[in-house]
Short mmCIF file of C-alpha atoms and ligand atoms in Angstrom, two decimals:
data_model
loop_
_atom_site.label_atom_id
_atom_site.label_comp_id
_atom_site.label_asym_id
_atom_site.label_seq_id
_atom_site.Cartn_x
_atom_site.Cartn_y
_atom_site.Cartn_z
CA MET A 1058 0.00 0.00 0.00
CA SER A 1059 1.17 3.47 -0.82
CA ILE A 1060 1.71 6.05 1.87
CA SER A 1061 -1.42 7.94 0.78
CA GLU A 1062 -3.52 4.76 0.87
CA LEU A 1063 -2.18 3.99 4.34
CA SER A 1064 -2.85 7.54 5.39
CA SER A 1065 -6.50 7.38 4.39
CA LEU A 1066 -6.84 3.88 5.98
CA LEU A 1067 -5.57 5.42 9.22
CA LYS A 1068 -8.09 8.25 8.87
CA GLU A 1069 -10.81 5.66 8.36
CA ALA A 1070 -9.53 3.69 11.40
CA GLU A 1071 -10.01 6.82 13.47
CA THR A 1072 -13.38 8.16 12.19
CA GLY A 1073 -14.90 4.68 11.68
CA GLY A 1074 -13.56 3.55 15.09
CA LEU A 1075 -14.91 6.57 16.93
CA ALA A 1076 -18.28 6.14 15.19
CA ALA A 1077 -18.42 2.42 16.15
CA ILE A 1078 -17.59 3.28 19.76
CA ALA A 1079 -20.26 6.00 19.81
CA ALA A 1080 -22.81 3.59 18.31
CA ALA A 1081 -22.42 0.96 21.08
CA ARG A 1082 -25.68 0.76 23.06
CA ASP A 1083 -24.45 -1.24 26.04
CA GLN A 1084 -21.39 -2.91 27.51
CA ALA A 1085 -21.68 -5.96 25.26
CA GLY A 1086 -21.91 -3.70 22.22
CA LEU A 1087 -18.87 -1.81 23.46
CA GLY A 1088 -16.98 -5.11 23.75
CA ARG A 1089 -17.77 -5.84 20.09
CA ALA A 1090 -16.71 -2.30 19.06
CA ARG A 1091 -13.42 -2.77 20.93
CA ALA A 1092 -12.66 -5.94 18.93
CA ALA A 1093 -13.61 -4.23 15.66
CA VAL A 1094 -11.49 -1.16 16.42
CA LEU A 1095 -8.41 -2.55 18.17
CA GLY A 1096 -8.54 -6.22 17.10
CA ARG A 1097 -6.15 -8.05 14.78
CA LYS A 1098 -8.29 -7.44 11.68
CA ALA A 1099 -9.08 -3.81 12.50
CA PRO A 1100 -8.01 -1.02 10.03
CA LEU A 1101 -5.53 0.20 12.65
CA ALA A 1102 -3.87 -3.23 12.83
CA ARG A 1103 -3.72 -3.32 9.03
CA VAL A 1104 -1.94 0.07 9.01
CA ARG A 1105 0.57 -1.19 11.61
CA SER A 1106 1.41 -4.38 9.71
CA ALA A 1107 1.92 -2.36 6.50
CA LEU A 1108 4.42 -0.02 8.22
CA SER A 1109 7.32 -2.39 7.58
CA ASP A 1110 6.94 -1.80 3.83
CA LEU A 1111 7.66 1.92 4.23
CA ASP A 1112 11.00 3.64 4.34
CA GLU A 1113 12.48 4.74 7.64
CA GLU A 1114 11.15 8.31 7.74
CA GLN A 1115 7.62 7.53 6.52
CA ARG A 1116 7.44 4.57 8.91
CA ARG A 1117 8.35 6.79 11.89
CA GLU A 1118 5.83 9.50 10.85
CA LEU A 1119 2.91 7.13 10.15
CA GLY A 1120 3.82 4.99 13.22
CA ARG A 1121 3.55 8.10 15.43
CA ARG A 1122 0.15 9.03 13.92
CA ALA A 1123 -1.05 5.42 14.29
CA ASN A 1124 -0.08 5.54 18.01
CA GLU A 1125 -2.00 8.79 18.43
CA VAL A 1126 -5.09 7.24 16.79
CA ARG A 1127 -4.77 4.21 19.06
CA THR A 1128 -4.56 6.45 22.14
CA ARG A 1129 -7.64 8.42 21.04
CA LEU A 1130 -9.62 5.22 20.35
CA GLU A 1131 -8.59 3.77 23.72
CA GLY A 1132 -9.56 7.04 25.40
CA ALA A 1133 -12.98 6.97 23.70
CA LEU A 1134 -13.51 3.31 24.70
CA GLU A 1135 -12.49 4.08 28.28
CA GLN A 1136 -14.91 7.04 28.45
CA ARG A 1137 -17.88 5.02 27.15
CA GLU A 1138 -16.97 2.17 29.45
CA ARG A 1139 -17.11 4.54 32.43
CA ALA A 1140 -20.46 5.96 31.27
CA PHE A 1141 -21.98 2.48 30.94
CA ARG A 1142 -20.69 1.50 34.38
CA ALA A 1143 -22.17 4.63 35.95
CA ALA A 1144 -25.53 3.99 34.24
CA GLU A 1145 -25.51 0.39 35.44
CA GLU A 1146 -24.73 1.54 38.97
CA SER A 1147 -27.60 4.00 39.01
CA ASN A 1148 -29.97 1.34 37.60
CA ARG A 1149 -28.97 -0.90 40.47
CA TRP A 1150 -29.79 1.86 42.97
CA GLN A 1151 -33.23 2.15 41.37
CA ARG A 1152 -33.78 -1.60 41.31
CA GLU A 1153 -32.63 -2.21 44.86
CA ARG A 1154 -34.08 0.94 46.33
CA LEU A 1155 -35.68 0.30 49.74
CA ASP A 1156 -38.36 2.65 51.02
CA VAL A 1157 -37.75 2.56 54.74
CA THR A 1158 -40.83 4.71 55.33
CA LEU A 1159 -43.18 1.94 54.08
CA PRO A 1160 -45.04 0.18 56.90
CA GLY A 1161 -43.50 -3.26 57.61
CA ASP A 1162 -45.23 -6.63 57.36
CA GLU A 1163 -47.11 -6.94 60.62
CA PRO A 1164 -46.10 -10.18 62.37
CA ARG A 1165 -49.02 -12.46 63.20
CA LEU A 1166 -49.24 -12.47 66.97
CA GLY A 1167 -50.36 -15.54 68.82
CA GLY A 1168 -53.23 -15.28 71.24
CA LEU A 1169 -54.58 -16.97 74.30
CA HIS A 1170 -56.70 -20.06 73.79
CA PRO A 1171 -60.44 -19.23 74.10
CA LEU A 1172 -60.77 -21.60 77.05
CA THR A 1173 -57.81 -19.98 78.81
CA LYS A 1174 -59.41 -16.57 78.28
CA THR A 1175 -62.69 -17.75 79.80
CA ILE A 1176 -60.89 -19.25 82.80
CA TRP A 1177 -58.87 -16.06 83.37
CA GLU A 1178 -61.99 -13.94 83.03
CA ILE A 1179 -63.85 -15.98 85.65
CA VAL A 1180 -60.85 -16.06 87.99
CA ASP A 1181 -60.48 -12.27 87.55
CA ILE A 1182 -64.07 -11.68 88.63
CA PHE A 1183 -63.54 -13.62 91.85
CA SER A 1184 -60.12 -12.01 92.43
CA GLY A 1185 -61.99 -8.71 92.30
CA LEU A 1186 -64.31 -9.99 95.03
CA GLY A 1187 -61.31 -10.77 97.27
CA TYR A 1188 -60.82 -14.47 96.49
CA ARG A 1189 -57.37 -16.05 96.32
CA VAL A 1190 -56.41 -18.64 93.70
CA ALA A 1191 -55.38 -22.12 94.87
CA ASP A 1192 -54.38 -25.29 93.05
CA GLY A 1193 -53.45 -28.83 93.96
CA PRO A 1194 -52.50 -32.24 92.54
CA GLU A 1195 -54.32 -33.77 89.57
CA VAL A 1196 -53.27 -37.22 90.80
CA GLU A 1197 -55.16 -37.19 94.08
CA LEU A 1198 -55.89 -39.41 97.05
CA THR A 1199 -59.34 -41.01 97.06
CA SER A 1200 -59.66 -39.81 100.65
CA TYR A 1201 -59.49 -36.15 99.54
CA ASN A 1202 -61.46 -36.62 96.30
CA PHE A 1203 -64.39 -38.63 97.78
CA ASP A 1204 -64.21 -39.57 101.49
CA ALA A 1205 -63.60 -36.12 102.99
CA LEU A 1206 -66.23 -34.68 100.63
CA ASN A 1207 -68.96 -36.86 102.14
CA PHE A 1208 -69.45 -39.20 99.17
CA ASP A 1209 -70.94 -42.38 100.65
CA ALA A 1210 -69.33 -45.74 99.95
CA GLN A 1211 -71.91 -46.62 97.29
CA HIS A 1212 -71.79 -43.36 95.39
CA PRO A 1213 -71.74 -44.11 91.62
CA SER A 1214 -68.93 -41.58 90.99
CA ARG A 1215 -66.58 -43.89 92.90
CA SER A 1216 -67.06 -46.69 90.36
CA GLU A 1217 -64.27 -47.64 87.98
CA GLN A 1218 -66.79 -46.93 85.23
CA GLU A 1219 -66.73 -43.23 86.14
CA THR A 1220 -63.31 -42.54 87.64
CA TYR A 1221 -59.74 -43.21 86.50
CA TYR A 1222 -57.93 -45.00 89.34
CA ILE A 1223 -54.14 -45.15 89.42
CA GLY A 1224 -52.76 -48.54 90.45
CA GLU A 1225 -54.75 -51.36 92.07
CA THR A 1226 -55.37 -50.17 95.63
CA GLY A 1227 -58.22 -47.75 94.93
CA GLU A 1228 -56.44 -45.15 97.07
CA VAL A 1229 -55.11 -42.99 94.22
CA LEU A 1230 -57.05 -41.51 91.28
CA LEU A 1231 -57.18 -38.69 88.75
CA ARG A 1232 -59.27 -36.05 90.55
CA THR A 1233 -62.88 -35.93 89.34
CA HIS A 1234 -63.34 -32.32 90.50
CA THR A 1235 -61.17 -29.58 92.04
CA SER A 1236 -62.99 -29.91 95.40
CA PRO A 1237 -60.02 -31.74 97.00
CA VAL A 1238 -58.05 -28.52 96.49
CA GLN A 1239 -60.51 -26.64 98.72
CA MET A 1240 -60.30 -29.49 101.27
CA ARG A 1241 -56.52 -29.07 101.31
CA VAL A 1242 -56.90 -25.29 101.72
CA MET A 1243 -59.26 -25.80 104.68
CA GLU A 1244 -56.95 -28.45 106.15
CA SER A 1245 -53.99 -26.08 106.11
CA SER A 1246 -55.60 -22.77 107.01
CA GLU A 1247 -58.08 -21.22 109.42
CA PRO A 1248 -61.14 -19.25 108.35
CA PRO A 1249 -61.88 -16.85 106.82
CA VAL A 1250 -61.30 -18.74 103.56
CA TYR A 1251 -62.10 -17.21 100.16
CA VAL A 1252 -60.60 -19.25 97.30
CA VAL A 1253 -61.18 -20.03 93.63
CA CYS A 1254 -59.68 -23.22 92.27
CA PRO A 1255 -59.32 -23.52 88.49
CA GLY A 1256 -57.90 -26.83 87.33
CA ARG A 1257 -57.98 -29.93 85.15
CA THR A 1258 -60.27 -32.74 86.16
CA TYR A 1259 -60.91 -36.24 84.79
CA ARG A 1260 -63.99 -38.37 84.43
CA ARG A 1261 -64.41 -41.61 82.55
CA ASP A 1262 -66.99 -40.23 80.12
CA VAL A 1263 -67.65 -41.05 76.47
CA LEU A 1264 -66.85 -37.99 74.35
CA ASP A 1265 -69.74 -36.15 72.72
CA PRO A 1266 -70.62 -32.49 72.03
CA THR A 1267 -71.19 -31.82 75.75
CA HIS A 1268 -68.84 -34.30 77.44
CA LEU A 1269 -65.07 -34.76 77.60
CA ASN A 1270 -63.06 -37.19 79.71
CA SER A 1271 -60.79 -34.36 80.82
CA PHE A 1272 -62.15 -30.88 81.39
CA ALA A 1273 -61.41 -27.64 83.17
CA GLN A 1274 -63.35 -26.88 86.32
CA ILE A 1275 -63.53 -23.76 88.37
CA GLU A 1276 -64.74 -24.13 91.91
CA GLY A 1277 -64.96 -21.58 94.68
CA LEU A 1278 -65.28 -21.70 98.45
CA ALA A 1279 -66.10 -19.06 101.04
CA VAL A 1280 -66.00 -19.93 104.75
CA ASP A 1281 -66.43 -17.21 107.33
CA GLU A 1282 -68.49 -16.14 110.34
CA GLY A 1283 -72.14 -15.58 109.52
CA ILE A 1284 -72.10 -16.75 105.86
CA THR A 1285 -75.65 -17.50 104.67
CA MET A 1286 -77.45 -18.55 101.52
CA ALA A 1287 -77.99 -14.82 100.87
CA ASP A 1288 -74.20 -14.37 100.53
CA LEU A 1289 -74.14 -17.29 98.10
CA LYS A 1290 -76.91 -15.80 95.99
CA GLY A 1291 -75.54 -12.26 96.06
CA THR A 1292 -72.02 -13.37 95.15
CA LEU A 1293 -73.12 -15.65 92.32
CA GLN A 1294 -75.55 -13.01 91.03
CA ALA A 1295 -72.69 -10.50 90.88
CA PHE A 1296 -70.51 -13.08 89.11
CA ALA A 1297 -73.17 -14.00 86.52
CA ARG A 1298 -73.90 -10.35 85.74
CA GLU A 1299 -70.22 -9.57 85.30
CA LEU A 1300 -69.74 -12.54 82.96
CA PHE A 1301 -72.98 -12.51 80.94
CA GLY A 1302 -74.55 -9.07 81.25
CA ARG A 1303 -75.23 -6.29 83.71
CA ASP A 1304 -78.99 -6.68 84.17
CA LEU A 1305 -79.49 -10.46 83.94
CA ASP A 1306 -81.33 -12.22 86.76
CA ILE A 1307 -80.39 -15.59 88.20
CA ARG A 1308 -82.48 -18.31 89.77
CA LEU A 1309 -81.60 -21.23 92.06
CA ARG A 1310 -83.21 -24.67 91.65
CA PRO A 1311 -82.90 -27.24 94.45
CA HIS A 1312 -80.44 -30.05 93.73
CA PHE A 1313 -78.34 -32.60 95.59
CA PHE A 1314 -74.57 -32.78 96.11
CA PRO A 1315 -72.97 -34.77 98.95
CA PHE A 1316 -70.61 -31.86 99.76
CA THR A 1317 -73.20 -29.10 100.07
CA GLU A 1318 -76.49 -28.90 102.01
CA PRO A 1319 -78.73 -27.38 100.87
CA SER A 1320 -77.57 -27.56 97.25
CA ALA A 1321 -78.79 -25.85 94.13
CA GLU A 1322 -78.19 -25.37 90.44
CA MET A 1323 -78.02 -21.82 89.24
CA ASP A 1324 -79.49 -20.56 85.98
CA VAL A 1325 -78.98 -17.16 84.41
CA LEU A 1326 -81.69 -15.52 82.32
CA CYS A 1327 -80.94 -16.27 78.66
CA PHE A 1328 -78.69 -13.47 77.41
CA VAL A 1329 -80.01 -13.95 73.87
CA CYS A 1330 -83.83 -13.97 74.29
CA ARG A 1331 -84.10 -12.64 77.88
CA GLY A 1332 -86.57 -15.30 78.90
CA SER A 1333 -88.89 -15.69 75.94
CA GLY A 1334 -87.21 -18.88 74.69
CA CYS A 1335 -84.76 -19.43 71.84
CA ARG A 1336 -82.29 -21.92 70.41
CA VAL A 1337 -79.48 -20.97 72.79
CA CYS A 1338 -81.55 -21.68 75.95
CA LYS A 1339 -83.39 -24.58 74.27
CA GLN A 1340 -86.71 -22.71 74.70
CA GLU A 1341 -86.19 -22.62 78.49
CA GLY A 1342 -85.63 -18.89 78.84
CA TRP A 1343 -82.90 -19.76 81.37
CA ILE A 1344 -79.39 -21.20 81.00
CA GLU A 1345 -77.80 -23.48 83.62
CA ILE A 1346 -74.43 -22.09 84.63
CA LEU A 1347 -73.21 -23.79 87.79
CA GLY A 1348 -73.88 -25.90 90.87
CA CYS A 1349 -73.64 -24.50 94.37
CA GLY A 1350 -74.69 -24.86 97.99
CA MET A 1351 -73.88 -24.30 101.64
CA VAL A 1352 -70.78 -26.27 102.68
CA ASN A 1353 -72.01 -29.49 104.30
CA VAL A 1354 -71.25 -29.59 108.04
CA PRO A 1355 -69.22 -32.86 107.95
CA LEU A 1356 -66.67 -31.12 105.68
CA LEU A 1357 -66.20 -28.27 108.18
CA GLU A 1358 -65.78 -30.83 110.96
CA TRP A 1359 -63.24 -32.77 108.87
CA ALA A 1360 -61.24 -29.53 108.57
CA GLY A 1361 -61.42 -29.01 112.36
CA TYR A 1362 -63.42 -25.78 112.03
CA ASP A 1363 -65.75 -24.60 114.81
CA ILE A 1364 -69.14 -25.41 113.24
CA GLU A 1365 -70.97 -23.19 115.72
CA ARG A 1366 -69.01 -20.22 114.47
CA TYR A 1367 -68.32 -20.85 110.79
CA THR A 1368 -70.48 -21.56 107.81
CA GLY A 1369 -69.68 -21.40 104.12
CA PHE A 1370 -70.87 -21.66 100.57
CA ALA A 1371 -69.30 -23.28 97.53
CA PHE A 1372 -69.89 -23.49 93.81
CA GLY A 1373 -68.51 -25.30 90.80
CA LEU A 1374 -68.69 -24.93 87.04
CA GLY A 1375 -67.31 -26.50 83.90
CA ALA A 1376 -65.16 -23.97 82.00
CA GLU A 1377 -65.73 -25.54 78.56
CA ARG A 1378 -69.50 -25.30 78.97
CA VAL A 1379 -69.33 -21.64 79.98
CA ALA A 1380 -66.85 -20.80 77.18
CA ALA A 1381 -69.07 -22.61 74.64
CA LEU A 1382 -72.12 -20.66 75.83
CA ALA A 1383 -70.31 -17.35 75.79
CA HIS A 1384 -69.02 -17.84 72.22
CA GLY A 1385 -71.81 -19.90 70.67
CA VAL A 1386 -69.59 -22.98 70.20
CA PRO A 1387 -71.84 -25.97 69.46
CA ASP A 1388 -69.40 -28.74 70.46
CA ILE A 1389 -66.92 -28.50 73.35
CA ARG A 1390 -64.54 -30.93 71.62
CA TYR A 1391 -63.58 -28.02 69.30
CA PHE A 1392 -61.62 -26.53 72.23
CA TYR A 1393 -59.19 -29.46 72.05
CA GLU A 1394 -58.82 -30.06 68.30
CA ASN A 1395 -56.27 -27.28 67.78
CA ASP A 1396 -57.84 -26.45 64.42
CA LEU A 1397 -56.32 -23.06 63.58
CA ARG A 1398 -59.47 -21.99 61.70
CA PHE A 1399 -61.37 -22.36 64.98
CA LEU A 1400 -58.69 -20.81 67.18
CA ARG A 1401 -58.15 -17.82 64.86
CA ALA A 1402 -61.85 -16.99 65.12
CA PHE A 1403 -61.00 -15.89 68.67
CA GLU A 1404 -58.06 -13.65 67.77
CA GLY A 1405 -58.59 -10.35 69.50
CA VAL A 1406 -61.74 -11.59 71.28
CA ALA A 1407 -61.63 -10.49 74.89
C1 2U9 B 979 -65.69 -27.90 99.37
C2 2U9 B 979 -66.99 -27.68 99.68
C3 2U9 B 979 -67.92 -27.63 98.66
C4 2U9 B 979 -68.13 -27.44 95.09
C5 2U9 B 979 -69.35 -27.51 94.28
C6 2U9 B 979 -70.70 -27.93 92.57
C7 2U9 B 979 -71.60 -27.50 93.49
C8 2U9 B 979 -71.06 -28.35 91.21
C9 2U9 B 979 -70.35 -29.18 89.10
C10 2U9 B 979 -70.49 -28.08 88.14
C11 2U9 B 979 -70.36 -28.62 86.76
C12 2U9 B 979 -69.23 -30.00 88.64
O1 2U9 B 979 -68.01 -29.40 86.46
S1 2U9 B 979 -69.23 -29.87 86.90
O2 2U9 B 979 -69.76 -31.09 86.39
N1 2U9 B 979 -70.07 -28.71 90.43
O3 2U9 B 979 -72.21 -28.37 90.84
N2 2U9 B 979 -69.42 -27.94 93.03
S2 2U9 B 979 -70.80 -27.09 94.90
O4 2U9 B 979 -68.47 -27.68 96.40
C13 2U9 B 979 -67.55 -27.77 97.36
C14 2U9 B 979 -66.24 -27.98 97.05
C15 2U9 B 979 -65.31 -28.04 98.06
C16 2U9 B 979 -64.67 -27.96 100.45
#
């Protein structure tokens, strides 16, 4: 190639190269432009390999100009490279931008089990009336569970069909009520006694919508000077109104329990229909809530209390039954199935 041909090839290497670099749209395109401009088959490389055919002076002159072109092309590549990198960086800022002012994902909080809430609510009401909370063993002595509570030897509750005995002697069992806790409280303390005893109890029942073989009871006991049936009625009236509604009446129906005399079952006026009869109260107008009575004298004697001076009243209720009533649950087995759809229905319910 003549010097003038080489000279115009070098010109083309520069203008064409700069145009190719300017035309690159992204880093990959710039990579291809670099190969086309500085690669082995590029116009600039062809100028360089033709230099050896020139004489000394022309070679030095064209070599110098070729180096200048190379420097300019490298400079242009470097500049575009930097621009692409900066653009990429700012894209990444956009992509990964985090708005710290957005509200976070609220964590799902657990909640108390509906039965636990009912138990705490009932215990709270009696705490407010000055009662202490007591508990005792679930594996209990027959003497505390039945004998001390005035169950006669033939009482059906004592049968193996109704009670879970532990071992063969008949002396140890799973408590059938929390009453032995109150017996232990009386045994170890002098009157006045005001206690509530929430706890797990066991009875050998077949499971159905209203029966479980293990259930939560809450019992209460008040022993003091001058306690009468009027105290029983006033206290339980206050309790029922606090739990079910301010203006609801209660009524007492005579009943029998070995540990209380006289004994009664207490109903509260139906909080849905207020007495006219509906599905919730089974057309009765009243809903049975608990059993109660005046502490039977043999129990006070067993505790060594002066029966001339002290009298008392007691009551007992099944927590599942009350919780089911309060929340319209048709089957008390739901409380033990741990079905989250059921439990979540009580989220945030007081
Ligand atoms: C002592 C003295 C008296 C506790 C009482 C009831 C009546 C009663 C049932 C309610 C539903 C058991 O869970 S249930 O099946 N309980 O009706 N309980 S009076 O009487 C006592 C307890 C301890 C020292």
